[in-house]
Amino acid sequence: MRTLATSLVVAALLCAGATSAQSKADKRPATRAATDTPERFMPQEGVSLDGTSCKSPMVDERDGTTLKLVSSAGGEGDYQVPEGKYGVMKGEYLRLDCSTGEVIGIVRKKQRK
């Protein structure tokens, strides 16, 4: 029984370490500011920002442009947008604060190993 408990504790610690490393890897800094964005993006109709998760899609209510969530960590989401929109180019995402929908900036796509 003691061996099982020890194994469970070790497994939990390994999982926590892997999650922590993933979060740090996803905290790439914004490379530059986005351009011509709304004050904040909004979730689709019927969905509200609740501070518990990143929503997808997010919408620019000015013209209906939709942003698709690609990844998230630490309350921030990286969204795929039409190339050239908001200054986002190929190989980049638009990062939003998931609790407010406000723009943080443009980040490079994470390179696969």
C-alpha positions as YAML, in Angstrom:
chain: A
units: angstrom
residues:
- id: 1
  name: MET
  ca: [0.00, 0.00, 0.00]
- id: 2
  name: ARG
  ca: [2.84, 2.36, 0.88]
- id: 3
  name: THR
  ca: [4.49, 1.72, -2.51]
- id: 4
  name: LEU
  ca: [1.24, 2.61, -4.29]
- id: 5
  name: ALA
  ca: [0.92, 5.87, -2.33]
- id: 6
  name: THR
  ca: [4.53, 6.77, -3.08]
- id: 7
  name: SER
  ca: [4.03, 6.00, -6.77]
- id: 8
  name: LEU
  ca: [0.92, 8.21, -6.88]
- id: 9
  name: VAL
  ca: [2.77, 11.11, -5.26]
- id: 10
  name: VAL
  ca: [5.68, 10.77, -7.70]
- id: 11
  name: ALA
  ca: [3.28, 10.63, -10.67]
- id: 12
  name: ALA
  ca: [1.45, 13.73, -9.44]
- id: 13
  name: LEU
  ca: [4.72, 15.65, -9.06]
- id: 14
  name: LEU
  ca: [5.86, 14.64, -12.55]
- id: 15
  name: CYS
  ca: [2.54, 15.80, -14.04]
- id: 16
  name: ALA
  ca: [2.75, 19.10, -12.17]
- id: 17
  name: GLY
  ca: [6.29, 19.64, -13.45]
- id: 18
  name: ALA
  ca: [5.28, 18.92, -17.03]
- id: 19
  name: THR
  ca: [2.34, 21.32, -16.78]
- id: 20
  name: SER
  ca: [4.57, 24.01, -15.31]
- id: 21
  name: ALA
  ca: [7.13, 23.61, -18.10]
- id: 22
  name: GLN
  ca: [4.40, 23.80, -20.74]
- id: 23
  name: SER
  ca: [3.02, 27.02, -19.26]
- id: 24
  name: LYS
  ca: [6.47, 28.63, -19.24]
- id: 25
  name: ALA
  ca: [7.09, 27.58, -22.85]
- id: 26
  name: ASP
  ca: [3.81, 29.19, -23.91]
- id: 27
  name: LYS
  ca: [4.69, 32.51, -22.26]
- id: 28
  name: ARG
  ca: [6.59, 33.80, -25.27]
- id: 29
  name: PRO
  ca: [6.66, 37.59, -25.14]
- id: 30
  name: ALA
  ca: [4.70, 39.66, -27.63]
- id: 31
  name: THR
  ca: [7.04, 40.72, -30.43]
- id: 32
  name: ARG
  ca: [5.15, 43.92, -31.25]
- id: 33
  name: ALA
  ca: [1.87, 45.76, -30.91]
- id: 34
  name: ALA
  ca: [-1.08, 44.91, -33.13]
- id: 35
  name: THR
  ca: [-2.65, 47.59, -35.33]
- id: 36
  name: ASP
  ca: [-6.23, 48.71, -35.98]
- id: 37
  name: THR
  ca: [-7.78, 46.41, -33.37]
- id: 38
  name: PRO
  ca: [-11.00, 47.01, -31.48]
- id: 39
  name: GLU
  ca: [-10.71, 48.04, -27.84]
- id: 40
  name: ARG
  ca: [-11.60, 44.42, -27.06]
- id: 41
  name: PHE
  ca: [-12.73, 41.32, -28.91]
- id: 42
  name: MET
  ca: [-15.98, 39.67, -27.84]
- id: 43
  name: PRO
  ca: [-17.01, 36.01, -27.69]
- id: 44
  name: GLN
  ca: [-19.71, 34.81, -30.05]
- id: 45
  name: GLU
  ca: [-23.31, 35.66, -29.16]
- id: 46
  name: GLY
  ca: [-24.60, 33.75, -26.15]
- id: 47
  name: VAL
  ca: [-21.12, 33.25, -24.64]
- id: 48
  name: SER
  ca: [-19.64, 35.52, -21.99]
- id: 49
  name: LEU
  ca: [-16.14, 36.19, -20.76]
- id: 50
  name: ASP
  ca: [-16.02, 34.57, -17.34]
- id: 51
  name: GLY
  ca: [-12.35, 34.61, -16.39]
- id: 52
  name: THR
  ca: [-12.18, 30.81, -16.24]
- id: 53
  name: SER
  ca: [-11.21, 29.97, -19.82]
- id: 54
  name: CYS
  ca: [-10.29, 31.41, -23.19]
- id: 55
  name: LYS
  ca: [-13.24, 31.52, -25.58]
- id: 56
  name: SER
  ca: [-13.30, 30.66, -29.26]
- id: 57
  name: PRO
  ca: [-14.15, 32.11, -31.59]
- id: 58
  name: MET
  ca: [-13.65, 35.74, -30.58]
- id: 59
  name: VAL
  ca: [-15.22, 38.39, -32.79]
- id: 60
  name: ASP
  ca: [-14.32, 41.91, -33.92]
- id: 61
  name: GLU
  ca: [-17.76, 43.48, -33.64]
- id: 62
  name: ARG
  ca: [-16.76, 46.29, -36.00]
- id: 63
  name: ASP
  ca: [-16.61, 44.06, -39.09]
- id: 64
  name: GLY
  ca: [-17.38, 40.49, -37.96]
- id: 65
  name: THR
  ca: [-13.81, 39.16, -38.27]
- id: 66
  name: THR
  ca: [-13.49, 35.95, -36.23]
- id: 67
  name: LEU
  ca: [-10.41, 34.79, -34.35]
- id: 68
  name: LYS
  ca: [-9.83, 31.08, -33.66]
- id: 69
  name: LEU
  ca: [-8.10, 30.01, -30.44]
- id: 70
  name: VAL
  ca: [-4.95, 27.97, -31.12]
- id: 71
  name: SER
  ca: [-3.44, 27.72, -27.62]
- id: 72
  name: SER
  ca: [-3.72, 29.26, -24.19]
- id: 73
  name: ALA
  ca: [-1.76, 29.50, -20.96]
- id: 74
  name: GLY
  ca: [-1.94, 31.66, -17.88]
- id: 75
  name: GLY
  ca: [-5.13, 33.47, -18.88]
- id: 76
  name: GLU
  ca: [-3.79, 34.48, -22.29]
- id: 77
  name: GLY
  ca: [-4.84, 33.03, -25.64]
- id: 78
  name: ASP
  ca: [-3.07, 32.92, -28.99]
- id: 79
  name: TYR
  ca: [-5.54, 33.36, -31.84]
- id: 80
  name: GLN
  ca: [-5.28, 32.68, -35.55]
- id: 81
  name: VAL
  ca: [-6.45, 35.65, -37.63]
- id: 82
  name: PRO
  ca: [-6.66, 36.29, -41.37]
- id: 83
  name: GLU
  ca: [-3.12, 37.02, -42.60]
- id: 84
  name: GLY
  ca: [-2.41, 40.74, -42.68]
- id: 85
  name: LYS
  ca: [-5.31, 41.62, -40.37]
- id: 86
  name: TYR
  ca: [-4.27, 43.68, -37.32]
- id: 87
  name: GLY
  ca: [-0.66, 43.56, -38.57]
- id: 88
  name: VAL
  ca: [-0.43, 39.77, -38.04]
- id: 89
  name: MET
  ca: [1.70, 38.10, -40.70]
- id: 90
  name: LYS
  ca: [2.39, 34.48, -41.67]
- id: 91
  name: GLY
  ca: [3.92, 32.61, -38.74]
- id: 92
  name: GLU
  ca: [2.28, 34.81, -36.09]
- id: 93
  name: TYR
  ca: [-0.73, 34.85, -33.77]
- id: 94
  name: LEU
  ca: [-2.66, 37.60, -32.03]
- id: 95
  name: ARG
  ca: [-2.51, 37.24, -28.23]
- id: 96
  name: LEU
  ca: [-5.52, 38.28, -26.15]
- id: 97
  name: ASP
  ca: [-6.21, 38.57, -22.44]
- id: 98
  name: CYS
  ca: [-8.87, 35.87, -22.06]
- id: 99
  name: SER
  ca: [-10.68, 37.52, -19.16]
- id: 100
  name: THR
  ca: [-11.21, 40.85, -20.96]
- id: 101
  name: GLY
  ca: [-10.76, 40.21, -24.69]
- id: 102
  name: GLU
  ca: [-8.16, 42.99, -24.80]
- id: 103
  name: VAL
  ca: [-5.19, 42.71, -27.15]
- id: 104
  name: ILE
  ca: [-1.78, 41.95, -25.63]
- id: 105
  name: GLY
  ca: [0.15, 41.92, -28.91]
- id: 106
  name: ILE
  ca: [1.49, 39.79, -31.73]
- id: 107
  name: VAL
  ca: [3.50, 36.64, -30.98]
- id: 108
  name: ARG
  ca: [5.46, 34.28, -33.20]
- id: 109
  name: LYS
  ca: [4.08, 30.80, -33.66]
- id: 110
  name: LYS
  ca: [5.79, 28.26, -31.45]
- id: 111
  name: GLN
  ca: [8.39, 26.33, -33.44]
- id: 112
  name: ARG
  ca: [7.87, 22.57, -33.51]
- id: 113
  name: LYS
  ca: [10.83, 20.44, -32.54]
...
